[in-house]
PDB file of C-alpha atoms in Angstrom:
ATOM      1  CA  MET A   1       0.037  -0.054  -0.147  1.00 44.00           C
ATOM      2  CA  SER A   2       2.904   2.312   0.409  1.00 43.00           C
ATOM      3  CA  ALA A   3       3.483   2.432  -3.200  1.00 46.00           C
ATOM      4  CA  LEU A   4      -0.013   3.858  -3.674  1.00 45.00           C
ATOM      5  CA  LEU A   5       0.341   6.794  -1.290  1.00 45.00           C
ATOM      6  CA  PRO A   6       2.728   8.825  -3.256  1.00 45.00           C
ATOM      7  CA  ASN A   7       0.227   8.299  -6.314  1.00 56.00           C
ATOM      8  CA  SER A   8      -2.478   9.513  -3.991  1.00 61.00           C
ATOM      9  CA  ALA A   9      -0.552  12.702  -3.263  1.00 62.00           C
ATOM     10  CA  HIS A  10      -0.193  13.204  -6.986  1.00 66.00           C
ATOM     11  CA  LEU A  11      -3.955  12.659  -7.425  1.00 71.00           C
ATOM     12  CA  HIS A  12      -4.701  15.305  -4.684  1.00 69.00           C
ATOM     13  CA  VAL A  13      -2.639  17.928  -6.240  1.00 68.00           C
ATOM     14  CA  LEU A  14      -4.038  17.030  -9.816  1.00 73.00           C
ATOM     15  CA  LEU A  15      -7.832  17.004  -8.306  1.00 76.00           C
ATOM     16  CA  ASN A  16      -7.650  20.120  -6.103  1.00 76.00           C
ATOM     17  CA  HIS A  17      -7.638  22.383  -9.025  1.00 78.00           C
ATOM     18  CA  VAL A  18     -10.982  20.862 -10.344  1.00 82.00           C
ATOM     19  CA  PRO A  19     -13.369  22.289  -7.833  1.00 85.00           C
ATOM     20  CA  THR A  20     -12.095  26.040  -8.071  1.00 84.00           C
ATOM     21  CA  VAL A  21     -11.779  26.021 -11.636  1.00 87.00           C
ATOM     22  CA  GLY A  22     -14.971  23.829 -12.354  1.00 88.00           C
ATOM     23  CA  PHE A  23     -17.158  26.245 -10.109  1.00 88.00           C
ATOM     24  CA  GLY A  24     -15.562  29.175 -11.828  1.00 89.00           C
ATOM     25  CA  MET A  25     -16.704  27.966 -15.057  1.00 92.00           C
ATOM     26  CA  GLY A  26     -20.199  26.699 -13.960  1.00 91.00           C
ATOM     27  CA  LEU A  27     -20.782  30.128 -12.300  1.00 92.00           C
ATOM     28  CA  SER A  28     -19.801  32.011 -15.433  1.00 92.00           C
ATOM     29  CA  LEU A  29     -22.095  29.998 -17.690  1.00 93.00           C
ATOM     30  CA  LEU A  30     -24.991  30.400 -15.140  1.00 92.00           C
ATOM     31  CA  LEU A  31     -24.596  34.159 -15.264  1.00 93.00           C
ATOM     32  CA  ILE A  32     -24.328  34.320 -18.995  1.00 94.00           C
ATOM     33  CA  ALA A  33     -27.439  31.995 -18.965  1.00 91.00           C
ATOM     34  CA  LEU A  34     -29.290  34.336 -16.758  1.00 90.00           C
ATOM     35  CA  LEU A  35     -28.572  37.259 -18.521  1.00 91.00           C
ATOM     36  CA  ARG A  36     -29.453  35.754 -21.986  1.00 88.00           C
ATOM     37  CA  LYS A  37     -32.461  33.562 -20.713  1.00 85.00           C
ATOM     38  CA  LYS A  38     -31.011  30.564 -22.042  1.00 86.00           C
ATOM     39  CA  ASP A  39     -32.500  27.246 -20.372  1.00 84.00           C
ATOM     40  CA  GLY A  40     -30.002  25.179 -22.256  1.00 85.00           C
ATOM     41  CA  LEU A  41     -26.948  26.992 -20.812  1.00 90.00           C
ATOM     42  CA  LYS A  42     -28.561  26.803 -17.254  1.00 90.00           C
ATOM     43  CA  ARG A  43     -28.811  23.219 -17.636  1.00 90.00           C
ATOM     44  CA  THR A  44     -25.166  22.992 -18.582  1.00 92.00           C
ATOM     45  CA  SER A  45     -24.076  24.972 -15.673  1.00 93.00           C
ATOM     46  CA  LEU A  46     -26.145  22.896 -13.370  1.00 93.00           C
ATOM     47  CA  ALA A  47     -24.462  19.804 -14.732  1.00 93.00           C
ATOM     48  CA  ILE A  48     -21.035  21.359 -14.172  1.00 94.00           C
ATOM     49  CA  PHE A  49     -21.883  22.097 -10.519  1.00 94.00           C
ATOM     50  CA  LEU A  50     -23.077  18.548 -10.085  1.00 93.00           C
ATOM     51  CA  ILE A  51     -20.005  17.012 -11.678  1.00 94.00           C
ATOM     52  CA  VAL A  52     -17.580  19.011  -9.646  1.00 93.00           C
ATOM     53  CA  ALA A  53     -19.344  18.235  -6.508  1.00 93.00           C
ATOM     54  CA  THR A  54     -18.980  14.458  -7.346  1.00 93.00           C
ATOM     55  CA  VAL A  55     -15.405  14.808  -8.333  1.00 91.00           C
ATOM     56  CA  ALA A  56     -14.882  16.867  -5.152  1.00 90.00           C
ATOM     57  CA  ILE A  57     -15.381  13.756  -3.061  1.00 90.00           C
ATOM     58  CA  ALA A  58     -12.247  12.316  -4.303  1.00 87.00           C
ATOM     59  CA  THR A  59     -10.431  15.541  -3.886  1.00 86.00           C
ATOM     60  CA  TYR A  60     -11.238  16.066  -0.240  1.00 86.00           C
ATOM     61  CA  VAL A  61     -10.342  12.420   0.867  1.00 85.00           C
ATOM     62  CA  THR A  62      -7.074  12.388  -1.138  1.00 81.00           C
ATOM     63  CA  GLY A  63      -5.939  15.381   0.889  1.00 77.00           C
ATOM     64  CA  ASN A  64      -5.243  13.034   3.963  1.00 72.00           C
ATOM     65  CA  ALA A  65      -3.520  10.824   1.818  1.00 66.00           C
ATOM     66  CA  ALA A  66      -0.918  13.640   0.739  1.00 64.00           C
ATOM     67  CA  GLU A  67      -0.725  14.364   4.472  1.00 67.00           C
ATOM     68  CA  SER A  68       0.126  10.824   5.165  1.00 63.00           C
ATOM     69  CA  VAL A  69       2.894  10.923   2.644  1.00 59.00           C
ATOM     70  CA  LEU A  70       4.331  13.907   4.071  1.00 59.00           C
ATOM     71  CA  ARG A  71       4.545  12.408   7.464  1.00 59.00           C
ATOM     72  CA  GLY A  72       6.133   9.384   5.935  1.00 54.00           C
ATOM     73  CA  THR A  73       5.387   5.672   6.143  1.00 48.00           C
ATOM     74  CA  ASP A  74       7.331   4.818   9.419  1.00 48.00           C
ATOM     75  CA  GLY A  75       4.848   6.084  12.022  1.00 47.00           C
ATOM     76  CA  ASP A  76       6.826   9.468  12.604  1.00 50.00           C
ATOM     77  CA  PRO A  77       4.112  12.108  13.418  1.00 54.00           C
ATOM     78  CA  ALA A  78       6.748  15.004  12.424  1.00 55.00           C
ATOM     79  CA  PHE A  79       6.609  16.614   9.412  1.00 57.00           C
ATOM     80  CA  PRO A  80       9.623  17.461   7.076  1.00 57.00           C
ATOM     81  CA  PRO A  81      11.306  20.815   7.483  1.00 56.00           C
ATOM     82  CA  GLY A  82       9.719  23.810   6.034  1.00 60.00           C
ATOM     83  CA  VAL A  83       6.070  22.457   6.427  1.00 61.00           C
ATOM     84  CA  SER A  84       3.912  24.091   8.759  1.00 63.00           C
ATOM     85  CA  PRO A  85       1.233  22.152  10.579  1.00 68.00           C
ATOM     86  CA  ASP A  86      -0.675  25.359  11.238  1.00 70.00           C
ATOM     87  CA  ALA A  87      -0.888  25.729   7.490  1.00 71.00           C
ATOM     88  CA  ILE A  88      -2.084  22.131   7.100  1.00 75.00           C
ATOM     89  CA  ARG A  89      -4.718  22.599   9.809  1.00 78.00           C
ATOM     90  CA  GLY A  90      -6.030  25.841   8.422  1.00 79.00           C
ATOM     91  CA  HIS A  91      -6.107  24.461   4.766  1.00 77.00           C
ATOM     92  CA  GLU A  92      -7.968  21.330   6.352  1.00 81.00           C
ATOM     93  CA  ASP A  93     -10.783  23.285   8.073  1.00 85.00           C
ATOM     94  CA  ALA A  94     -11.085  25.689   5.025  1.00 86.00           C
ATOM     95  CA  ALA A  95     -11.533  22.833   2.652  1.00 86.00           C
ATOM     96  CA  LEU A  96     -14.015  21.023   4.972  1.00 87.00           C
ATOM     97  CA  LEU A  97     -16.232  24.054   4.895  1.00 90.00           C
ATOM     98  CA  ALA A  98     -15.822  24.579   1.068  1.00 89.00           C
ATOM     99  CA  PHE A  99     -16.551  20.862   0.626  1.00 90.00           C
ATOM    100  CA  VAL A 100     -19.832  21.040   2.657  1.00 92.00           C
ATOM    101  CA  PHE A 101     -21.054  24.044   0.436  1.00 92.00           C
ATOM    102  CA  MET A 102     -20.063  22.389  -2.520  1.00 92.00           C
ATOM    103  CA  GLU A 103     -22.053  19.106  -1.929  1.00 93.00           C
ATOM    104  CA  VAL A 104     -24.902  21.299  -1.071  1.00 94.00           C
ATOM    105  CA  THR A 105     -24.642  23.188  -4.113  1.00 94.00           C
ATOM    106  CA  GLY A 106     -24.408  19.978  -6.102  1.00 92.00           C
ATOM    107  CA  PHE A 107     -27.527  18.953  -4.418  1.00 93.00           C
ATOM    108  CA  PHE A 108     -29.485  21.920  -5.487  1.00 92.00           C
ATOM    109  CA  ALA A 109     -28.291  21.512  -9.021  1.00 92.00           C
ATOM    110  CA  TRP A 110     -29.325  17.998  -9.061  1.00 91.00           C
ATOM    111  CA  LEU A 111     -32.819  19.068  -7.659  1.00 89.00           C
ATOM    112  CA  ALA A 112     -33.129  21.707 -10.327  1.00 89.00           C
ATOM    113  CA  LEU A 113     -32.257  19.208 -13.130  1.00 88.00           C
ATOM    114  CA  TRP A 114     -34.644  16.686 -11.556  1.00 86.00           C
ATOM    115  CA  GLN A 115     -37.493  19.089 -11.336  1.00 84.00           C
ATOM    116  CA  GLY A 116     -36.795  20.366 -14.965  1.00 81.00           C
ATOM    117  CA  ARG A 117     -37.753  16.957 -15.986  1.00 79.00           C
ATOM    118  CA  ARG A 118     -41.287  17.409 -14.622  1.00 74.00           C
ATOM    119  CA  VAL A 119     -42.240  20.856 -15.430  1.00 72.00           C
ATOM    120  CA  PRO A 120     -41.670  22.696 -18.721  1.00 70.00           C
ATOM    121  CA  ARG A 121     -39.163  25.235 -17.451  1.00 74.00           C
ATOM    122  CA  LEU A 122     -36.375  25.110 -14.760  1.00 76.00           C
ATOM    123  CA  PRO A 123     -37.527  26.523 -11.351  1.00 76.00           C
ATOM    124  CA  GLY A 124     -36.553  29.977 -10.968  1.00 79.00           C
ATOM    125  CA  TRP A 125     -36.108  29.811  -6.978  1.00 84.00           C
ATOM    126  CA  ASN A 126     -33.948  26.676  -7.398  1.00 85.00           C
ATOM    127  CA  VAL A 127     -31.633  28.192  -9.927  1.00 87.00           C
ATOM    128  CA  GLY A 128     -31.374  31.329  -7.825  1.00 89.00           C
ATOM    129  CA  VAL A 129     -30.500  29.311  -4.835  1.00 92.00           C
ATOM    130  CA  VAL A 130     -27.707  27.518  -6.969  1.00 92.00           C
ATOM    131  CA  LEU A 131     -26.304  30.956  -7.945  1.00 93.00           C
ATOM    132  CA  LEU A 132     -26.120  32.103  -4.351  1.00 94.00           C
ATOM    133  CA  LEU A 133     -24.524  28.852  -3.315  1.00 93.00           C
ATOM    134  CA  ALA A 134     -22.167  28.532  -6.162  1.00 92.00           C
ATOM    135  CA  THR A 135     -20.913  32.249  -5.481  1.00 92.00           C
ATOM    136  CA  LEU A 136     -20.392  31.351  -1.782  1.00 92.00           C
ATOM    137  CA  THR A 137     -18.752  28.150  -2.683  1.00 91.00           C
ATOM    138  CA  PHE A 138     -16.231  29.638  -5.201  1.00 89.00           C
ATOM    139  CA  SER A 139     -15.295  31.959  -2.527  1.00 89.00           C
ATOM    140  CA  LEU A 140     -14.668  29.400   0.001  1.00 89.00           C
ATOM    141  CA  MET A 141     -12.828  27.344  -2.492  1.00 86.00           C
ATOM    142  CA  ALA A 142     -10.535  30.172  -3.377  1.00 84.00           C
ATOM    143  CA  ARG A 143      -9.798  30.723   0.241  1.00 85.00           C
ATOM    144  CA  ALA A 144      -8.950  26.893   0.844  1.00 83.00           C
ATOM    145  CA  ALA A 145      -6.847  26.883  -2.243  1.00 77.00           C
ATOM    146  CA  GLU A 146      -4.975  29.970  -1.149  1.00 77.00           C
ATOM    147  CA  LEU A 147      -4.232  28.307   2.273  1.00 76.00           C
ATOM    148  CA  GLY A 148      -3.065  25.318   0.504  1.00 72.00           C
ATOM    149  CA  GLY A 149      -0.598  27.184  -1.398  1.00 68.00           C
ATOM    150  CA  HIS A 150       1.263  27.829   1.907  1.00 67.00           C
ATOM    151  CA  ILE A 151       2.069  24.270   2.368  1.00 65.00           C
ATOM    152  CA  HIS A 152       5.078  23.052   0.568  1.00 58.00           C
ATOM    153  CA  HIS A 153       4.277  20.049  -1.559  1.00 48.00           C
ATOM    154  CA  GLN A 154       7.312  18.110  -0.626  1.00 46.00           C
ATOM    155  CA  GLU A 155       5.027  14.964  -0.626  1.00 45.00           C
ATOM    156  CA  MET A 156       5.940  15.257  -4.532  1.00 41.00           C
ATOM    157  CA  SER A 157       9.647  14.858  -4.276  1.00 41.00           C
ATOM    158  CA  ALA A 158      11.935  12.729  -2.170  1.00 42.00           C
ATOM    159  CA  PRO A 159      11.196  12.270   1.488  1.00 44.00           C
ATOM    160  CA  ALA A 160      12.927  14.651   3.762  1.00 40.00           C
ATOM    161  CA  THR A 161      14.312  14.323   7.068  1.00 38.00           C
ATOM    162  CA  ALA A 162      11.584  14.626   9.563  1.00 38.00           C
ATOM    163  CA  THR A 163      11.659  16.914  12.537  1.00 38.00           C
ATOM    164  CA  ALA A 164      10.074  16.904  15.697  1.00 36.00           C
ATOM    165  CA  ALA A 165       8.892  20.542  15.593  1.00 36.00           C
ATOM    166  CA  ALA A 166       5.639  19.954  14.031  1.00 38.00           C
ATOM    167  CA  THR A 167       3.670  17.733  16.309  1.00 40.00           C
ATOM    168  CA  ASN A 168       2.029  20.392  18.641  1.00 43.00           C
ATOM    169  CA  ALA A 169      -0.883  21.075  16.293  1.00 41.00           C
ATOM    170  CA  ALA A 170      -1.745  17.640  15.728  1.00 43.00           C
ATOM    171  CA  ASP A 171      -5.147  17.893  17.619  1.00 48.00           C
ATOM    172  CA  ASP A 172      -5.870  21.581  16.854  1.00 61.00           C
ATOM    173  CA  GLY A 173      -8.636  22.736  14.338  1.00 74.00           C
ATOM    174  CA  THR A 174     -12.230  22.046  13.676  1.00 81.00           C
ATOM    175  CA  VAL A 175     -11.755  19.009  11.625  1.00 82.00           C
ATOM    176  CA  ARG A 176      -9.794  17.357  14.424  1.00 80.00           C
ATOM    177  CA  ALA A 177     -12.555  18.445  17.029  1.00 85.00           C
ATOM    178  CA  ILE A 178     -15.171  16.886  14.869  1.00 87.00           C
ATOM    179  CA  GLY A 179     -13.074  13.694  14.525  1.00 84.00           C
ATOM    180  CA  ARG A 180     -12.784  13.465  18.468  1.00 84.00           C
ATOM    181  CA  PHE A 181     -16.516  13.972  18.814  1.00 87.00           C
ATOM    182  CA  VAL A 182     -17.251  11.277  16.307  1.00 87.00           C
ATOM    183  CA  ASP A 183     -14.752   8.357  17.658  1.00 82.00           C
ATOM    184  CA  GLY A 184     -15.957   9.021  21.215  1.00 79.00           C
ATOM    185  CA  SER A 185     -12.427  10.180  22.403  1.00 79.00           C
ATOM    186  CA  SER A 186     -14.201  13.342  23.772  1.00 73.00           C
ATOM    187  CA  GLY A 187     -16.663  11.504  25.683  1.00 71.00           C
ATOM    188  CA  GLN A 188     -19.666  10.704  23.314  1.00 80.00           C
ATOM    189  CA  PRO A 189     -19.412   6.900  22.559  1.00 84.00           C
ATOM    190  CA  TRP A 190     -22.699   6.839  21.060  1.00 89.00           C
ATOM    191  CA  VAL A 191     -22.131   9.021  18.209  1.00 90.00           C
ATOM    192  CA  TRP A 192     -20.188   6.222  16.227  1.00 90.00           C
ATOM    193  CA  ALA A 193     -22.881   3.858  16.544  1.00 92.00           C
ATOM    194  CA  THR A 194     -25.532   6.294  15.573  1.00 93.00           C
ATOM    195  CA  CYS A 195     -23.488   7.036  12.373  1.00 93.00           C
ATOM    196  CA  GLU A 196     -23.222   3.392  11.623  1.00 93.00           C
ATOM    197  CA  THR A 197     -26.990   2.930  11.796  1.00 95.00           C
ATOM    198  CA  LEU A 198     -27.723   5.949   9.653  1.00 95.00           C
ATOM    199  CA  HIS A 199     -24.961   4.748   7.185  1.00 94.00           C
ATOM    200  CA  PHE A 200     -26.825   1.334   6.886  1.00 94.00           C
ATOM    201  CA  VAL A 201     -30.300   3.070   6.621  1.00 95.00           C
ATOM    202  CA  GLY A 202     -28.798   5.642   3.685  1.00 94.00           C
ATOM    203  CA  LEU A 203     -27.347   2.497   2.178  1.00 93.00           C
ATOM    204  CA  CYS A 204     -30.627   0.569   1.844  1.00 94.00           C
ATOM    205  CA  MET A 205     -32.618   3.652   0.727  1.00 95.00           C
ATOM    206  CA  LEU A 206     -29.938   4.370  -1.972  1.00 94.00           C
ATOM    207  CA  PHE A 207     -29.520   0.825  -3.323  1.00 94.00           C
ATOM    208  CA  SER A 208     -33.299   0.065  -3.307  1.00 94.00           C
ATOM    209  CA  VAL A 209     -33.952   2.919  -5.689  1.00 94.00           C
ATOM    210  CA  VAL A 210     -30.844   2.162  -7.811  1.00 94.00           C
ATOM    211  CA  ILE A 211     -32.340  -1.610  -8.377  1.00 94.00           C
ATOM    212  CA  ILE A 212     -35.946  -0.509  -8.823  1.00 93.00           C
ATOM    213  CA  VAL A 213     -34.971   2.280 -11.418  1.00 92.00           C
ATOM    214  CA  ASN A 214     -32.416   0.537 -13.300  1.00 94.00           C
ATOM    215  CA  LEU A 215     -34.019  -2.822 -13.503  1.00 94.00           C
ATOM    216  CA  ARG A 216     -37.109  -0.912 -15.187  1.00 93.00           C
ATOM    217  CA  MET A 217     -34.788   0.062 -17.910  1.00 93.00           C
ATOM    218  CA  LEU A 218     -33.576  -3.630 -18.379  1.00 92.00           C
ATOM    219  CA  GLY A 219     -36.822  -4.885 -18.941  1.00 88.00           C
ATOM    220  CA  MET A 220     -38.808  -5.383 -15.607  1.00 88.00           C
ATOM    221  CA  ILE A 221     -41.677  -3.553 -14.311  1.00 86.00           C
ATOM    222  CA  ARG A 222     -42.540  -2.959 -18.017  1.00 88.00           C
ATOM    223  CA  ASN A 223     -46.318  -1.490 -17.108  1.00 90.00           C
ATOM    224  CA  VAL A 224     -44.643   1.542 -15.468  1.00 90.00           C
ATOM    225  CA  SER A 225     -43.094   4.333 -17.357  1.00 91.00           C
ATOM    226  CA  PHE A 226     -39.565   5.507 -16.660  1.00 90.00           C
ATOM    227  CA  ALA A 227     -40.938   8.676 -15.653  1.00 88.00           C
ATOM    228  CA  ALA A 228     -42.985   7.074 -12.808  1.00 89.00           C
ATOM    229  CA  VAL A 229     -40.239   4.966 -11.303  1.00 90.00           C
ATOM    230  CA  TYR A 230     -37.604   7.847 -11.686  1.00 86.00           C
ATOM    231  CA  GLN A 231     -39.854   9.813  -9.079  1.00 86.00           C
ATOM    232  CA  LEU A 232     -38.286   7.557  -6.414  1.00 89.00           C
ATOM    233  CA  LEU A 233     -35.051   9.173  -7.098  1.00 88.00           C
ATOM    234  CA  PRO A 234     -35.251  11.902  -4.233  1.00 89.00           C
ATOM    235  CA  ILE A 235     -35.443   8.684  -1.788  1.00 93.00           C
ATOM    236  CA  GLY A 236     -32.279   7.444  -3.139  1.00 92.00           C
ATOM    237  CA  MET A 237     -30.734  10.907  -3.223  1.00 91.00           C
ATOM    238  CA  LEU A 238     -31.489  11.169   0.755  1.00 94.00           C
ATOM    239  CA  GLY A 239     -29.975   7.784   1.151  1.00 94.00           C
ATOM    240  CA  PHE A 240     -26.856   9.024  -0.717  1.00 93.00           C
ATOM    241  CA  GLY A 241     -26.799  12.067   1.436  1.00 93.00           C
ATOM    242  CA  LEU A 242     -26.874  10.108   4.591  1.00 94.00           C
ATOM    243  CA  ASN A 243     -23.945   7.796   3.363  1.00 94.00           C
ATOM    244  CA  LEU A 244     -21.996  10.899   2.306  1.00 93.00           C
ATOM    245  CA  ILE A 245     -22.554  12.663   5.562  1.00 94.00           C
ATOM    246  CA  THR A 246     -21.832   9.617   7.909  1.00 94.00           C
ATOM    247  CA  GLY A 247     -19.134   8.390   5.590  1.00 92.00           C
ATOM    248  CA  MET A 248     -17.142  11.635   5.738  1.00 92.00           C
ATOM    249  CA  LEU A 249     -17.672  11.669   9.590  1.00 92.00           C
ATOM    250  CA  PHE A 250     -16.040   8.023   9.621  1.00 91.00           C
ATOM    251  CA  PHE A 251     -13.136   9.255   7.458  1.00 90.00           C
ATOM    252  CA  ILE A 252     -12.461  12.610   9.594  1.00 88.00           C
ATOM    253  CA  ALA A 253     -12.585  10.537  12.694  1.00 88.00           C
ATOM    254  CA  THR A 254      -9.996   7.974  11.643  1.00 85.00           C
ATOM    255  CA  PRO A 255      -8.411   9.012   8.385  1.00 84.00           C
ATOM    256  CA  ALA A 256      -5.606   6.621   9.108  1.00 79.00           C
ATOM    257  CA  GLN A 257      -7.691   3.620   8.577  1.00 83.00           C
ATOM    258  CA  TYR A 258      -8.655   4.874   5.262  1.00 85.00           C
ATOM    259  CA  VAL A 259      -5.861   6.346   3.359  1.00 79.00           C
ATOM    260  CA  ASN A 260      -3.768   3.077   3.919  1.00 78.00           C
ATOM    261  CA  ASN A 261      -6.565   1.056   2.606  1.00 84.00           C
ATOM    262  CA  VAL A 262      -6.637   0.381  -1.169  1.00 86.00           C
ATOM    263  CA  ALA A 263     -10.323  -0.815  -0.866  1.00 89.00           C
ATOM    264  CA  PHE A 264     -11.456   2.708   0.226  1.00 89.00           C
ATOM    265  CA  PHE A 265      -9.631   4.348  -2.806  1.00 87.00           C
ATOM    266  CA  TRP A 266     -11.657   1.955  -5.242  1.00 91.00           C
ATOM    267  CA  LYS A 267     -14.844   2.734  -3.343  1.00 93.00           C
ATOM    268  CA  ILE A 268     -14.410   6.316  -3.728  1.00 92.00           C
ATOM    269  CA  ALA A 269     -13.652   5.661  -7.465  1.00 92.00           C
ATOM    270  CA  PHE A 270     -16.836   3.653  -8.005  1.00 95.00           C
ATOM    271  CA  VAL A 271     -18.814   6.543  -5.896  1.00 94.00           C
ATOM    272  CA  VAL A 272     -17.684   9.342  -8.316  1.00 93.00           C
ATOM    273  CA  LEU A 273     -18.349   7.049 -11.544  1.00 95.00           C
ATOM    274  CA  GLY A 274     -21.901   6.083 -10.103  1.00 93.00           C
ATOM    275  CA  GLY A 275     -22.568   9.785  -9.584  1.00 90.00           C
ATOM    276  CA  LEU A 276     -21.546  10.777 -12.933  1.00 92.00           C
ATOM    277  CA  ASN A 277     -23.570   7.909 -14.568  1.00 92.00           C
ATOM    278  CA  ILE A 278     -26.739   9.583 -13.325  1.00 90.00           C
ATOM    279  CA  LEU A 279     -26.207  12.604 -15.644  1.00 90.00           C
ATOM    280  CA  TYR A 280     -27.278  10.342 -18.441  1.00 90.00           C
ATOM    281  CA  PHE A 281     -30.800  10.006 -16.950  1.00 90.00           C
ATOM    282  CA  LEU A 282     -30.887  13.594 -16.110  1.00 87.00           C
ATOM    283  CA  LEU A 283     -29.800  15.171 -19.362  1.00 87.00           C
ATOM    284  CA  ASP A 284     -30.576  12.847 -22.220  1.00 88.00           C
ATOM    285  CA  ASP A 285     -34.194  12.604 -23.412  1.00 87.00           C
ATOM    286  CA  GLU A 286     -33.989   8.972 -24.789  1.00 89.00           C
ATOM    287  CA  PRO A 287     -34.886   7.320 -21.399  1.00 89.00           C
ATOM    288  CA  TRP A 288     -37.838   9.749 -20.697  1.00 89.00           C
ATOM    289  CA  ARG A 289     -39.529   8.430 -23.918  1.00 89.00           C
ATOM    290  CA  VAL A 290     -39.853   5.006 -22.267  1.00 91.00           C
ATOM    291  CA  GLY A 291     -43.508   4.560 -21.359  1.00 91.00           C
ATOM    292  CA  PRO A 292     -45.722   1.865 -19.975  1.00 92.00           C
ATOM    293  CA  GLY A 293     -44.889  -1.300 -21.940  1.00 89.00           C
ATOM    294  CA  ASP A 294     -41.974   0.265 -23.856  1.00 91.00           C
ATOM    295  CA  ASP A 295     -38.861  -1.459 -24.194  1.00 91.00           C
ATOM    296  CA  ALA A 296     -35.815   0.971 -23.271  1.00 91.00           C
ATOM    297  CA  PRO A 297     -33.041   1.650 -25.879  1.00 92.00           C
ATOM    298  CA  VAL A 298     -29.756  -0.164 -26.035  1.00 94.00           C
ATOM    299  CA  THR A 299     -28.015   3.093 -24.384  1.00 93.00           C
ATOM    300  CA  ALA A 300     -30.414   3.255 -21.638  1.00 93.00           C
ATOM    301  CA  LYS A 301     -29.898  -0.414 -20.851  1.00 94.00           C
ATOM    302  CA  LEU A 302     -26.157  -0.068 -20.865  1.00 96.00           C
ATOM    303  CA  ALA A 303     -26.419   2.850 -18.539  1.00 95.00           C
ATOM    304  CA  ALA A 304     -28.647   1.155 -16.079  1.00 95.00           C
ATOM    305  CA  ALA A 305     -26.559  -2.010 -16.174  1.00 96.00           C
ATOM    306  CA  ALA A 306     -23.411   0.293 -15.331  1.00 96.00           C
ATOM    307  CA  SER A 307     -25.311   1.897 -12.565  1.00 95.00           C
ATOM    308  CA  ILE A 308     -26.197  -1.343 -10.893  1.00 96.00           C
ATOM    309  CA  LEU A 309     -22.617  -2.656 -11.440  1.00 96.00           C
ATOM    310  CA  LEU A 310     -20.999   0.622 -10.155  1.00 96.00           C
ATOM    311  CA  TRP A 311     -23.094   0.894  -6.923  1.00 95.00           C
ATOM    312  CA  GLY A 312     -22.693  -2.842  -6.302  1.00 95.00           C
ATOM    313  CA  ALA A 313     -18.987  -2.103  -6.404  1.00 95.00           C
ATOM    314  CA  VAL A 314     -19.338   0.523  -4.034  1.00 94.00           C
ATOM    315  CA  LEU A 315     -21.292  -1.849  -1.731  1.00 93.00           C
ATOM    316  CA  TYR A 316     -18.777  -4.715  -2.234  1.00 93.00           C
ATOM    317  CA  CYS A 317     -15.524  -2.349  -1.289  1.00 92.00           C
ATOM    318  CA  GLY A 318     -17.317  -0.925   1.719  1.00 90.00           C
ATOM    319  CA  HIS A 319     -17.894  -4.275   3.038  1.00 89.00           C
ATOM    320  CA  MET A 320     -14.326  -5.291   2.034  1.00 88.00           C
ATOM    321  CA  LEU A 321     -12.497  -2.390   4.000  1.00 87.00           C
ATOM    322  CA  PRO A 322     -11.624  -4.489   7.006  1.00 85.00           C
ATOM    323  CA  PHE A 323     -10.724  -7.414   4.817  1.00 85.00           C
ATOM    324  CA  ILE A 324      -8.691  -6.187   1.747  1.00 80.00           C
ATOM    325  CA  GLY A 325      -6.678  -3.410   3.507  1.00 65.00           C
ATOM    326  CA  ASN A 326      -6.425  -4.880   6.753  1.00 62.00           C
ATOM    327  CA  SER A 327      -6.523  -1.659   8.449  1.00 59.00           C
ATOM    328  CA  PHE A 328      -9.351  -1.820  10.774  1.00 59.00           C
TER     329      PHE A 328
END
């Protein structure tokens, strides 16, 4: 697994530009669309926000992998010379706040696209909320990127000799405080168990909707239109939201158990691909023409099969975390 960590650091450096640049592009397109009153451009900008919010999951979790590389693989908690732990903690807290706003923006972007399939025009209130959230998120991402620039990216070069001067801030910052609250070390042992329960409930909600909607596209429940079963999607999104929130709480509480586990990185990759797969059903008109008794086109069947396989892979990798990575 140690061979994977440098790649994870490289991946974080590559991905950390996606949220800022992506939201900048989406925000620019949305402003142009509002000025020109172009619904097509609005949908494009909303899709960009949704894509960036999905990719941001990988961006956030690879940040801890980069920090792990900085510390080295020998268990020494010190940082190399020239690396400020205060800058890391500041970047960490700013990144979490930006990540939260980014996911909320992505949710409202999805909601606008989903509602836009049920009404002739995109809901004005929803687009306005996305514009406000995207503006705030872009500012927060710029701030997080600026703080990240104060960190020397020595994880991209040969390991430096560690020093003992950088250990005092190990428990500082909002992120670390949340981690102590979740793992019970600050006196709340019930939090972790509650998160485990909610994570399981969210998984059941998400996977049930994935199975029902995509089996319809594969030929089952043919007496129901695709538009009818797709109305179940908010239940699946609620389940995904529960999984994302509780999963990130687990990650924040015990990041070392995840950044050293190859199954976790595969799980995140499948989550991102599964999230991107949903864009086909939101943006393409083809599946929406499937009425009661109709057979879905080949493209829709392929997308449905891919969705089941991707989310099944997420489920498998999640359950294999204690066995494949041996870090729990």
